PDB file of C-alpha atoms in Angstrom:
ATOM      1  CA  MET A 236    -117.469-159.791   1.426  1.00 61.00           C
ATOM      2  CA  GLY A 237    -117.071-156.139   2.171  1.00 83.00           C
ATOM      3  CA  ARG A 238    -118.333-156.504   5.592  1.00 87.00           C
ATOM      4  CA  ALA A 239    -116.074-159.341   6.311  1.00 88.00           C
ATOM      5  CA  LEU A 240    -113.141-157.398   5.119  1.00 92.00           C
ATOM      6  CA  ALA A 241    -114.047-154.416   7.288  1.00 93.00           C
ATOM      7  CA  ARG A 242    -114.273-156.660  10.313  1.00 93.00           C
ATOM      8  CA  ARG A 243    -110.882-158.107   9.727  1.00 95.00           C
ATOM      9  CA  LEU A 244    -109.331-154.659   9.021  1.00 96.00           C
ATOM     10  CA  ILE A 245    -110.852-153.197  12.213  1.00 96.00           C
ATOM     11  CA  SER A 246    -109.907-156.107  14.394  1.00 96.00           C
ATOM     12  CA  THR A 247    -106.425-155.957  12.992  1.00 97.00           C
ATOM     13  CA  LEU A 248    -106.140-152.292  13.793  1.00 98.00           C
ATOM     14  CA  SER A 249    -107.524-152.941  17.317  1.00 98.00           C
ATOM     15  CA  LEU A 250    -105.037-155.618  18.062  1.00 98.00           C
ATOM     16  CA  GLY A 251    -102.315-153.469  16.440  1.00 98.00           C
ATOM     17  CA  TYR A 252    -102.922-150.797  19.180  1.00 98.00           C
ATOM     18  CA  ILE A 253    -102.886-153.507  21.976  1.00 98.00           C
ATOM     19  CA  LEU A 254     -99.448-154.702  20.741  1.00 98.00           C
ATOM     20  CA  TYR A 255     -98.310-151.071  20.178  1.00 98.00           C
ATOM     21  CA  PHE A 256     -99.346-150.259  23.863  1.00 98.00           C
ATOM     22  CA  TYR A 257     -97.313-153.015  25.377  1.00 98.00           C
ATOM     23  CA  SER A 258     -94.561-153.145  23.120  1.00 98.00           C
ATOM     24  CA  GLU A 259     -93.902-149.419  22.654  1.00 98.00           C
ATOM     25  CA  LEU A 260     -95.912-147.272  25.044  1.00 98.00           C
ATOM     26  CA  THR A 261     -95.301-149.293  28.058  1.00 98.00           C
ATOM     27  CA  PHE A 262     -91.667-149.988  27.241  1.00 98.00           C
ATOM     28  CA  TRP A 263     -90.767-146.318  26.662  1.00 97.00           C
ATOM     29  CA  SER A 264     -93.029-145.143  29.554  1.00 97.00           C
ATOM     30  CA  ARG A 265     -93.003-141.415  28.544  1.00 97.00           C
ATOM     31  CA  TRP A 266     -93.264-139.071  25.707  1.00 95.00           C
ATOM     32  CA  LYS A 267     -89.798-138.617  24.270  1.00 93.00           C
ATOM     33  CA  ALA A 268     -88.367-135.558  22.619  1.00 89.00           C
ATOM     34  CA  GLY A 269     -89.145-135.780  18.899  1.00 90.00           C
ATOM     35  CA  ASP A 270     -92.296-137.866  19.472  1.00 94.00           C
ATOM     36  CA  THR A 271     -95.185-136.731  17.138  1.00 96.00           C
ATOM     37  CA  ILE A 272     -98.739-137.826  16.645  1.00 96.00           C
ATOM     38  CA  ILE A 273     -97.898-138.682  12.948  1.00 97.00           C
ATOM     39  CA  GLY A 274     -94.992-140.802  14.177  1.00 97.00           C
ATOM     40  CA  ALA A 275     -97.202-142.525  16.751  1.00 97.00           C
ATOM     41  CA  ILE A 276     -99.886-143.370  14.084  1.00 97.00           C
ATOM     42  CA  MET A 277     -97.307-144.677  11.694  1.00 98.00           C
ATOM     43  CA  THR A 278     -95.953-146.915  14.482  1.00 98.00           C
ATOM     44  CA  TRP A 279     -99.440-148.168  15.350  1.00 98.00           C
ATOM     45  CA  LEU A 280    -100.023-148.995  11.768  1.00 98.00           C
ATOM     46  CA  ILE A 281     -96.890-151.026  11.415  1.00 98.00           C
ATOM     47  CA  TYR A 282     -97.854-152.912  14.504  1.00 98.00           C
ATOM     48  CA  SER A 283    -101.210-153.500  12.950  1.00 98.00           C
ATOM     49  CA  VAL A 284     -99.482-155.106   9.954  1.00 98.00           C
ATOM     50  CA  LEU A 285     -97.757-157.424  12.335  1.00 98.00           C
ATOM     51  CA  ALA A 286    -101.063-158.036  14.213  1.00 98.00           C
ATOM     52  CA  PHE A 287    -102.535-159.351  10.961  1.00 98.00           C
ATOM     53  CA  PHE A 288     -99.901-162.052  11.011  1.00 98.00           C
ATOM     54  CA  VAL A 289    -100.497-162.665  14.670  1.00 98.00           C
ATOM     55  CA  LEU A 290    -104.153-163.242  13.976  1.00 97.00           C
ATOM     56  CA  LEU A 291    -103.293-165.334  10.852  1.00 97.00           C
ATOM     57  CA  MET A 292    -100.973-167.621  12.780  1.00 97.00           C
ATOM     58  CA  ALA A 293    -103.334-168.071  15.722  1.00 97.00           C
ATOM     59  CA  GLU A 294    -106.006-169.087  13.296  1.00 96.00           C
ATOM     60  CA  ARG A 295    -103.947-171.208  10.904  1.00 96.00           C
ATOM     61  CA  PHE A 296    -102.310-173.162  13.845  1.00 96.00           C
ATOM     62  CA  LYS A 297    -105.203-173.014  16.251  1.00 96.00           C
ATOM     63  CA  ALA A 298    -103.112-171.578  18.991  1.00 95.00           C
ATOM     64  CA  ASP A 299    -105.008-172.533  22.136  1.00 93.00           C
ATOM     65  CA  SER A 300    -102.191-173.361  24.739  1.00 94.00           C
ATOM     66  CA  LEU A 301     -99.713-171.291  26.708  1.00 95.00           C
ATOM     67  CA  TYR A 302     -96.830-172.603  24.541  1.00 96.00           C
ATOM     68  CA  SER A 303     -98.491-172.101  21.051  1.00 96.00           C
ATOM     69  CA  ILE A 304     -99.512-168.616  21.978  1.00 97.00           C
ATOM     70  CA  PHE A 305     -96.021-167.886  23.160  1.00 98.00           C
ATOM     71  CA  LEU A 306     -94.560-169.167  19.794  1.00 98.00           C
ATOM     72  CA  VAL A 307     -96.997-166.905  18.013  1.00 98.00           C
ATOM     73  CA  GLY A 308     -95.603-164.212  20.050  1.00 98.00           C
ATOM     74  CA  ALA A 309     -91.977-165.230  19.332  1.00 98.00           C
ATOM     75  CA  VAL A 310     -92.555-164.879  15.674  1.00 98.00           C
ATOM     76  CA  PHE A 311     -94.110-161.498  16.168  1.00 98.00           C
ATOM     77  CA  GLY A 312     -91.150-160.403  18.436  1.00 98.00           C
ATOM     78  CA  TRP A 313     -88.544-161.526  15.912  1.00 98.00           C
ATOM     79  CA  LEU A 314     -90.378-159.772  13.040  1.00 98.00           C
ATOM     80  CA  VAL A 315     -90.477-156.560  15.185  1.00 98.00           C
ATOM     81  CA  GLU A 316     -86.840-156.561  16.211  1.00 97.00           C
ATOM     82  CA  GLY A 317     -85.369-158.540  13.263  1.00 96.00           C
ATOM     83  CA  VAL A 318     -87.215-157.251  10.333  1.00 97.00           C
ATOM     84  CA  ILE A 319     -88.884-153.944  11.071  1.00 97.00           C
ATOM     85  CA  VAL A 320     -85.794-152.754  13.045  1.00 95.00           C
ATOM     86  CA  GLN A 321     -82.450-154.408  13.329  1.00 94.00           C
ATOM     87  CA  GLU A 322     -82.034-154.432  17.166  1.00 94.00           C
ATOM     88  CA  ALA A 323     -81.995-158.331  17.199  1.00 94.00           C
ATOM     89  CA  TYR A 324     -78.571-158.393  15.751  1.00 94.00           C
ATOM     90  CA  LYS A 325     -77.018-155.973  18.310  1.00 91.00           C
ATOM     91  CA  ALA A 326     -75.392-157.517  21.295  1.00 87.00           C
ATOM     92  CA  PHE A 327     -75.813-160.813  19.403  1.00 86.00           C
ATOM     93  CA  PRO A 328     -77.147-163.337  20.456  1.00 88.00           C
ATOM     94  CA  PHE A 329     -78.577-161.833  23.614  1.00 91.00           C
ATOM     95  CA  GLN A 330     -80.912-159.463  21.819  1.00 94.00           C
ATOM     96  CA  LEU A 331     -82.531-162.431  20.119  1.00 95.00           C
ATOM     97  CA  VAL A 332     -84.102-162.950  23.389  1.00 96.00           C
ATOM     98  CA  TRP A 333     -84.232-159.488  24.782  1.00 95.00           C
ATOM     99  CA  THR A 334     -86.505-157.888  23.645  1.00 94.00           C
ATOM    100  CA  PRO A 335     -88.107-160.059  20.939  1.00 97.00           C
ATOM    101  CA  LEU A 336     -88.980-162.951  23.386  1.00 98.00           C
ATOM    102  CA  ALA A 337     -88.612-161.370  26.784  1.00 97.00           C
ATOM    103  CA  TRP A 338     -90.887-158.310  25.984  1.00 98.00           C
ATOM    104  CA  HIS A 339     -92.841-158.829  22.762  1.00 98.00           C
ATOM    105  CA  ALA A 340     -93.675-162.464  23.136  1.00 98.00           C
ATOM    106  CA  LEU A 341     -93.986-162.639  26.754  1.00 98.00           C
ATOM    107  CA  ILE A 342     -95.513-159.228  27.733  1.00 98.00           C
ATOM    108  CA  SER A 343     -97.179-157.921  24.615  1.00 98.00           C
ATOM    109  CA  VAL A 344     -98.804-161.188  23.354  1.00 98.00           C
ATOM    110  CA  LEU A 345     -98.903-163.706  26.261  1.00 97.00           C
ATOM    111  CA  LEU A 346     -99.781-161.166  28.776  1.00 97.00           C
ATOM    112  CA  GLY A 347    -101.338-158.163  27.103  1.00 97.00           C
ATOM    113  CA  THR A 348    -103.191-159.978  24.277  1.00 96.00           C
ATOM    114  CA  TYR A 349    -104.024-163.314  25.906  1.00 97.00           C
ATOM    115  CA  PHE A 350    -104.178-163.222  29.635  1.00 97.00           C
ATOM    116  CA  ALA A 351    -105.567-159.598  29.734  1.00 97.00           C
ATOM    117  CA  ARG A 352    -108.372-160.408  27.501  1.00 95.00           C
ATOM    118  CA  LYS A 353    -109.058-163.594  29.418  1.00 95.00           C
ATOM    119  CA  ALA A 354    -109.225-161.397  32.583  1.00 96.00           C
ATOM    120  CA  ILE A 355    -111.708-159.072  30.936  1.00 96.00           C
ATOM    121  CA  GLY A 356    -113.950-161.802  29.563  1.00 93.00           C
ATOM    122  CA  GLU A 357    -113.659-164.889  31.793  1.00 93.00           C
ATOM    123  CA  TRP A 358    -111.922-164.345  35.030  1.00 95.00           C
ATOM    124  CA  SER A 359    -113.521-163.440  38.468  1.00 96.00           C
ATOM    125  CA  LEU A 360    -113.506-159.660  39.098  1.00 96.00           C
ATOM    126  CA  LEU A 361    -110.980-159.879  41.906  1.00 97.00           C
ATOM    127  CA  ARG A 362    -108.460-161.956  39.821  1.00 97.00           C
ATOM    128  CA  ALA A 363    -108.893-159.578  36.995  1.00 97.00           C
ATOM    129  CA  ILE A 364    -108.359-156.515  39.074  1.00 98.00           C
ATOM    130  CA  ALA A 365    -105.192-158.121  40.479  1.00 98.00           C
ATOM    131  CA  LEU A 366    -103.823-158.805  36.980  1.00 98.00           C
ATOM    132  CA  PHE A 367    -104.347-155.224  35.865  1.00 98.00           C
ATOM    133  CA  ALA A 368    -102.935-153.900  39.159  1.00 98.00           C
ATOM    134  CA  GLY A 369     -99.905-155.948  38.593  1.00 98.00           C
ATOM    135  CA  ILE A 370     -99.467-154.596  35.072  1.00 98.00           C
ATOM    136  CA  GLY A 371     -99.727-151.133  36.597  1.00 98.00           C
ATOM    137  CA  VAL A 372     -97.131-151.687  39.289  1.00 98.00           C
ATOM    138  CA  PHE A 373     -94.817-153.171  36.630  1.00 98.00           C
ATOM    139  CA  PHE A 374     -95.363-150.171  34.310  1.00 98.00           C
ATOM    140  CA  GLY A 375     -94.719-147.687  37.150  1.00 98.00           C
ATOM    141  CA  LEU A 376     -91.514-149.592  38.134  1.00 97.00           C
ATOM    142  CA  TRP A 377     -90.148-149.884  34.625  1.00 98.00           C
ATOM    143  CA  ALA A 378     -90.747-146.210  34.068  1.00 97.00           C
ATOM    144  CA  THR A 379     -88.142-145.209  36.686  1.00 97.00           C
ATOM    145  CA  TYR A 380     -85.466-146.791  34.620  1.00 97.00           C
ATOM    146  CA  TRP A 381     -85.387-144.183  31.896  1.00 96.00           C
ATOM    147  CA  LYS A 382     -83.988-141.372  33.979  1.00 95.00           C
ATOM    148  CA  LEU A 383     -80.649-143.327  33.909  1.00 94.00           C
ATOM    149  CA  GLU A 384     -80.573-142.803  30.109  1.00 93.00           C
ATOM    150  CA  ASP A 385     -82.239-139.316  29.946  1.00 92.00           C
ATOM    151  CA  GLY A 386     -80.458-137.794  32.923  1.00 91.00           C
ATOM    152  CA  TYR A 387     -83.760-136.712  34.441  1.00 93.00           C
ATOM    153  CA  ALA A 388     -86.992-138.202  35.650  1.00 95.00           C
ATOM    154  CA  VAL A 389     -90.195-136.989  33.870  1.00 97.00           C
ATOM    155  CA  SER A 390     -92.700-135.408  36.345  1.00 97.00           C
ATOM    156  CA  VAL A 391     -95.378-137.433  37.899  1.00 98.00           C
ATOM    157  CA  GLY A 392     -97.898-135.353  36.075  1.00 98.00           C
ATOM    158  CA  HIS A 393     -96.305-136.185  32.751  1.00 98.00           C
ATOM    159  CA  PHE A 394     -96.194-139.811  33.553  1.00 98.00           C
ATOM    160  CA  ALA A 395     -99.819-139.752  34.800  1.00 98.00           C
ATOM    161  CA  ALA A 396    -101.138-138.030  31.572  1.00 98.00           C
ATOM    162  CA  TYR A 397     -99.142-140.287  29.447  1.00 98.00           C
ATOM    163  CA  THR A 398    -100.460-143.481  31.128  1.00 98.00           C
ATOM    164  CA  LEU A 399    -104.031-142.449  31.410  1.00 98.00           C
ATOM    165  CA  ILE A 400    -104.188-141.371  27.780  1.00 98.00           C
ATOM    166  CA  SER A 401    -102.507-144.529  26.443  1.00 98.00           C
ATOM    167  CA  THR A 402    -104.529-146.748  28.645  1.00 98.00           C
ATOM    168  CA  ALA A 403    -107.885-145.100  27.594  1.00 98.00           C
ATOM    169  CA  PHE A 404    -107.078-145.981  23.977  1.00 98.00           C
ATOM    170  CA  LEU A 405    -106.179-149.527  25.227  1.00 98.00           C
ATOM    171  CA  MET A 406    -109.622-149.817  26.727  1.00 97.00           C
ATOM    172  CA  VAL A 407    -111.211-148.966  23.471  1.00 97.00           C
ATOM    173  CA  ALA A 408    -108.902-151.295  21.577  1.00 98.00           C
ATOM    174  CA  TYR A 409    -109.814-154.326  23.626  1.00 97.00           C
ATOM    175  CA  SER A 410    -113.672-153.470  23.318  1.00 96.00           C
ATOM    176  CA  THR A 411    -113.292-152.862  19.583  1.00 96.00           C
ATOM    177  CA  PHE A 412    -111.224-156.030  19.079  1.00 96.00           C
ATOM    178  CA  ASP A 413    -113.880-158.208  20.794  1.00 94.00           C
ATOM    179  CA  LEU A 414    -116.747-156.427  19.016  1.00 93.00           C
ATOM    180  CA  THR A 415    -115.335-156.776  15.457  1.00 92.00           C
ATOM    181  CA  SER A 416    -113.118-159.989  15.570  1.00 90.00           C
ATOM    182  CA  PRO A 417    -114.612-162.507  13.036  1.00 87.00           C
ATOM    183  CA  ALA A 418    -115.480-166.098  14.184  1.00 86.00           C
ATOM    184  CA  GLU A 419    -112.594-167.190  11.803  1.00 90.00           C
ATOM    185  CA  PHE A 420    -109.835-164.940  10.654  1.00 93.00           C
ATOM    186  CA  ILE A 421    -109.459-166.074   7.111  1.00 93.00           C
ATOM    187  CA  PRO A 422    -108.134-163.338   4.946  1.00 95.00           C
ATOM    188  CA  THR A 423    -108.021-163.332   1.095  1.00 94.00           C
ATOM    189  CA  ARG A 424    -104.890-163.937  -0.806  1.00 94.00           C
ATOM    190  CA  TRP A 425    -104.619-160.341  -1.898  1.00 95.00           C
ATOM    191  CA  GLU A 426    -104.821-159.302   1.905  1.00 96.00           C
ATOM    192  CA  VAL A 427    -101.916-161.627   2.749  1.00 97.00           C
ATOM    193  CA  GLY A 428    -100.124-160.250  -0.272  1.00 97.00           C
ATOM    194  CA  VAL A 429    -100.561-156.662   0.676  1.00 96.00           C
ATOM    195  CA  PHE A 430     -99.657-157.017   4.298  1.00 97.00           C
ATOM    196  CA  GLY A 431     -96.789-159.411   3.351  1.00 97.00           C
ATOM    197  CA  ALA A 432     -95.350-156.839   0.943  1.00 97.00           C
ATOM    198  CA  VAL A 433     -95.035-154.316   3.828  1.00 97.00           C
ATOM    199  CA  VAL A 434     -93.044-156.835   5.865  1.00 97.00           C
ATOM    200  CA  ALA A 435     -90.956-157.714   2.705  1.00 97.00           C
ATOM    201  CA  PHE A 436     -90.308-153.921   2.225  1.00 97.00           C
ATOM    202  CA  PHE A 437     -88.605-153.761   5.642  1.00 97.00           C
ATOM    203  CA  ALA A 438     -86.949-157.078   5.187  1.00 97.00           C
ATOM    204  CA  VAL A 439     -84.983-155.763   2.189  1.00 97.00           C
ATOM    205  CA  PHE A 440     -83.607-152.822   4.122  1.00 95.00           C
ATOM    206  CA  THR A 441     -82.713-155.065   7.020  1.00 96.00           C
ATOM    207  CA  PHE A 442     -80.845-157.439   4.703  1.00 95.00           C
ATOM    208  CA  VAL A 443     -78.908-154.581   3.171  1.00 95.00           C
ATOM    209  CA  ALA A 444     -78.032-153.157   6.650  1.00 95.00           C
ATOM    210  CA  VAL A 445     -77.338-156.708   8.213  1.00 95.00           C
ATOM    211  CA  THR A 446     -76.400-159.151   5.378  1.00 95.00           C
ATOM    212  CA  PHE A 447     -76.232-162.097   7.718  1.00 95.00           C
ATOM    213  CA  SER A 448     -79.785-161.488   9.100  1.00 95.00           C
ATOM    214  CA  PRO A 449     -81.431-164.221   7.017  1.00 95.00           C
ATOM    215  CA  LEU A 450     -78.946-166.817   8.291  1.00 95.00           C
ATOM    216  CA  VAL A 451     -80.181-165.880  11.841  1.00 95.00           C
ATOM    217  CA  LEU A 452     -83.881-165.187  11.347  1.00 96.00           C
ATOM    218  CA  LEU A 453     -85.004-167.633   8.850  1.00 96.00           C
ATOM    219  CA  PRO A 454     -83.985-170.845  10.901  1.00 96.00           C
ATOM    220  CA  LEU A 455     -85.586-169.370  13.975  1.00 96.00           C
ATOM    221  CA  LEU A 456     -88.863-168.724  12.104  1.00 97.00           C
ATOM    222  CA  ALA A 457     -88.881-172.047  10.423  1.00 96.00           C
ATOM    223  CA  LEU A 458     -88.339-173.961  13.618  1.00 96.00           C
ATOM    224  CA  THR A 459     -90.993-171.992  15.374  1.00 97.00           C
ATOM    225  CA  LEU A 460     -93.569-172.294  12.671  1.00 97.00           C
ATOM    226  CA  TYR A 461     -92.806-176.027  12.437  1.00 96.00           C
ATOM    227  CA  THR A 462     -93.376-176.474  16.172  1.00 96.00           C
ATOM    228  CA  LEU A 463     -96.478-174.418  15.896  1.00 96.00           C
ATOM    229  CA  ARG A 464     -97.793-176.902  13.289  1.00 95.00           C
ATOM    230  CA  ARG A 465     -96.937-179.743  15.624  1.00 95.00           C
ATOM    231  CA  LEU A 466     -98.754-178.160  18.521  1.00 95.00           C
ATOM    232  CA  LYS A 467    -101.888-177.203  16.539  1.00 94.00           C
ATOM    233  CA  GLY A 468    -104.907-177.284  18.777  1.00 92.00           C
ATOM    234  CA  GLU A 469    -108.642-177.215  18.553  1.00 91.00           C
ATOM    235  CA  LYS A 470    -109.434-173.586  18.537  1.00 91.00           C
ATOM    236  CA  ASN A 471    -107.928-170.064  18.202  1.00 92.00           C
ATOM    237  CA  ALA A 472    -107.679-168.739  21.620  1.00 91.00           C
ATOM    238  CA  LEU A 473    -106.801-165.226  20.381  1.00 91.00           C
ATOM    239  CA  LYS A 474    -110.036-164.533  18.674  1.00 84.00           C
ATOM    240  CA  GLY A 475    -112.485-162.009  20.000  1.00 77.00           C
ATOM    241  CA  SER A 476    -115.161-162.905  22.661  1.00 80.00           C
ATOM    242  CA  ARG A 477    -117.588-160.322  24.128  1.00 86.00           C
ATOM    243  CA  ALA A 478    -117.757-159.406  27.729  1.00 90.00           C
ATOM    244  CA  PRO A 479    -120.194-157.186  29.708  1.00 92.00           C
ATOM    245  CA  ALA A 480    -119.533-153.428  28.723  1.00 93.00           C
ATOM    246  CA  ARG A 481    -118.362-152.525  32.311  1.00 95.00           C
ATOM    247  CA  ARG A 482    -115.571-155.186  32.151  1.00 96.00           C
ATOM    248  CA  TYR A 483    -113.774-153.194  29.457  1.00 97.00           C
ATOM    249  CA  LEU A 484    -113.109-150.565  32.199  1.00 97.00           C
ATOM    250  CA  LEU A 485    -110.674-152.784  33.888  1.00 97.00           C
ATOM    251  CA  PRO A 486    -107.566-151.633  32.008  1.00 98.00           C
ATOM    252  CA  LEU A 487    -108.099-148.266  33.665  1.00 97.00           C
ATOM    253  CA  ILE A 488    -106.765-149.859  36.808  1.00 98.00           C
ATOM    254  CA  ILE A 489    -103.401-149.773  35.173  1.00 98.00           C
ATOM    255  CA  PRO A 490    -102.808-146.109  35.682  1.00 98.00           C
ATOM    256  CA  LEU A 491    -104.271-146.262  39.166  1.00 98.00           C
ATOM    257  CA  PHE A 492    -101.448-148.439  40.251  1.00 98.00           C
ATOM    258  CA  ALA A 493     -98.740-147.251  37.741  1.00 98.00           C
ATOM    259  CA  VAL A 494     -98.843-143.582  38.847  1.00 98.00           C
ATOM    260  CA  PRO A 495     -98.454-144.085  42.682  1.00 98.00           C
ATOM    261  CA  THR A 496     -95.673-146.721  41.982  1.00 98.00           C
ATOM    262  CA  TYR A 497     -93.769-144.268  39.819  1.00 98.00           C
ATOM    263  CA  ALA A 498     -94.380-141.328  42.288  1.00 97.00           C
ATOM    264  CA  ALA A 499     -92.952-143.458  45.119  1.00 97.00           C
ATOM    265  CA  LEU A 500     -89.827-144.685  43.290  1.00 96.00           C
ATOM    266  CA  ARG A 501     -89.207-141.757  40.907  1.00 95.00           C
ATOM    267  CA  GLY A 502     -86.158-140.602  42.957  1.00 91.00           C
ATOM    268  CA  LEU A 503     -84.634-144.176  43.200  1.00 88.00           C
ATOM    269  CA  TRP A 504     -81.647-144.436  40.865  1.00 89.00           C
ATOM    270  CA  PHE A 505     -81.729-148.133  40.280  1.00 90.00           C
ATOM    271  CA  GLU A 506     -80.951-150.087  37.080  1.00 93.00           C
ATOM    272  CA  VAL A 507     -84.372-151.918  37.186  1.00 95.00           C
ATOM    273  CA  ASN A 508     -83.713-153.014  33.530  1.00 95.00           C
ATOM    274  CA  VAL A 509     -81.164-155.552  34.666  1.00 95.00           C
ATOM    275  CA  PRO A 510     -83.438-157.687  37.059  1.00 96.00           C
ATOM    276  CA  VAL A 511     -86.356-157.299  34.555  1.00 97.00           C
ATOM    277  CA  ALA A 512     -84.309-158.486  31.599  1.00 96.00           C
ATOM    278  CA  LEU A 513     -82.860-161.417  33.499  1.00 96.00           C
ATOM    279  CA  THR A 514     -86.100-162.450  34.849  1.00 97.00           C
ATOM    280  CA  THR A 515     -88.231-162.207  31.688  1.00 97.00           C
ATOM    281  CA  SER A 516     -85.416-163.604  29.509  1.00 97.00           C
ATOM    282  CA  THR A 517     -85.099-166.667  31.779  1.00 97.00           C
ATOM    283  CA  VAL A 518     -88.935-167.234  31.738  1.00 97.00           C
ATOM    284  CA  CYS A 519     -89.155-166.925  27.954  1.00 97.00           C
ATOM    285  CA  ILE A 520     -86.202-169.125  27.224  1.00 97.00           C
ATOM    286  CA  LEU A 521     -87.671-171.967  29.404  1.00 97.00           C
ATOM    287  CA  LEU A 522     -90.970-171.388  27.688  1.00 97.00           C
ATOM    288  CA  LEU A 523     -89.387-171.652  24.241  1.00 97.00           C
ATOM    289  CA  LEU A 524     -87.403-174.775  25.074  1.00 96.00           C
ATOM    290  CA  LYS A 525     -90.496-176.500  26.598  1.00 96.00           C
ATOM    291  CA  ALA A 526     -92.617-175.460  23.652  1.00 96.00           C
ATOM    292  CA  VAL A 527     -90.092-176.819  21.113  1.00 95.00           C
ATOM    293  CA  TYR A 528     -89.775-180.068  23.199  1.00 95.00           C
ATOM    294  CA  LYS A 529     -93.394-180.560  23.213  1.00 93.00           C
ATOM    295  CA  GLY A 530     -93.710-179.948  19.555  1.00 92.00           C
ATOM    296  CA  LEU A 531     -90.784-182.165  18.541  1.00 88.00           C
ATOM    297  CA  LYS A 532     -91.863-184.912  21.030  1.00 86.00           C
ATOM    298  CA  GLY A 533     -95.150-185.145  19.199  1.00 71.00           C
ATOM    299  CA  SER A 534     -93.451-185.558  15.880  1.00 51.00           C
ATOM    300  CA  PRO A 535     -93.728-189.026  14.138  1.00 43.00           C
TER     301      PRO A 535
END
């Protein structure tokens, strides 16, 4: 029992870092004024709480398709932006999509958790390299945006150190997740209660700050979870699977492409957030509509 609990906790913390990397570190793309190690650890732990529910949903609904995994990511995104923080209710309703779906679901879960892990464990070497190189190019391109808000661009050395350090931890997280992930993620009731209590704690503060939040969030979550049940597959595609040790070096390709991309475009003052937001939002809206359609079509 103790060993099984330890495996669940370690795999949860590992996935928490993977989600933290793509949702926070990639998004912010630099160390900001006021960032601290304690703050980073606390944010990672919060993402680990949500990672617990990502694993629980993936197991409970046997998420094994592009659409069901995206829906798991949608719940994750709405919990991040609609419960942990209140960003989903600003610029309403656009921010129900950006960033909950267009970043957290699409990039953090579908790309960073599902496809990246398939690339490490299953894809050909050339195809896997192409994926991580693409992530690196996107990372470097997106990082050029922040000088429009900060008024200056961080140095190439700053970005290189930031990217290399965060990606090194990502490499460890992928490896640890696959090493410790149980065959079935079936937590005890008290585990669900403890992790649920953390989410509930944030939910209370969100309700106080945005009193209409349950009217927005609860129907979205209910529809998504219902669709996940209708799309229930044969296996959990997010559970760990071991790959040769050398394959876990593949994420280090990210900084190899991110840094030159950032260096080349650092002086370009272009609102890259606009095409990125429009493109990813369009993709995720289409995915959401298709997933819901497939789920409802399968209803009795």
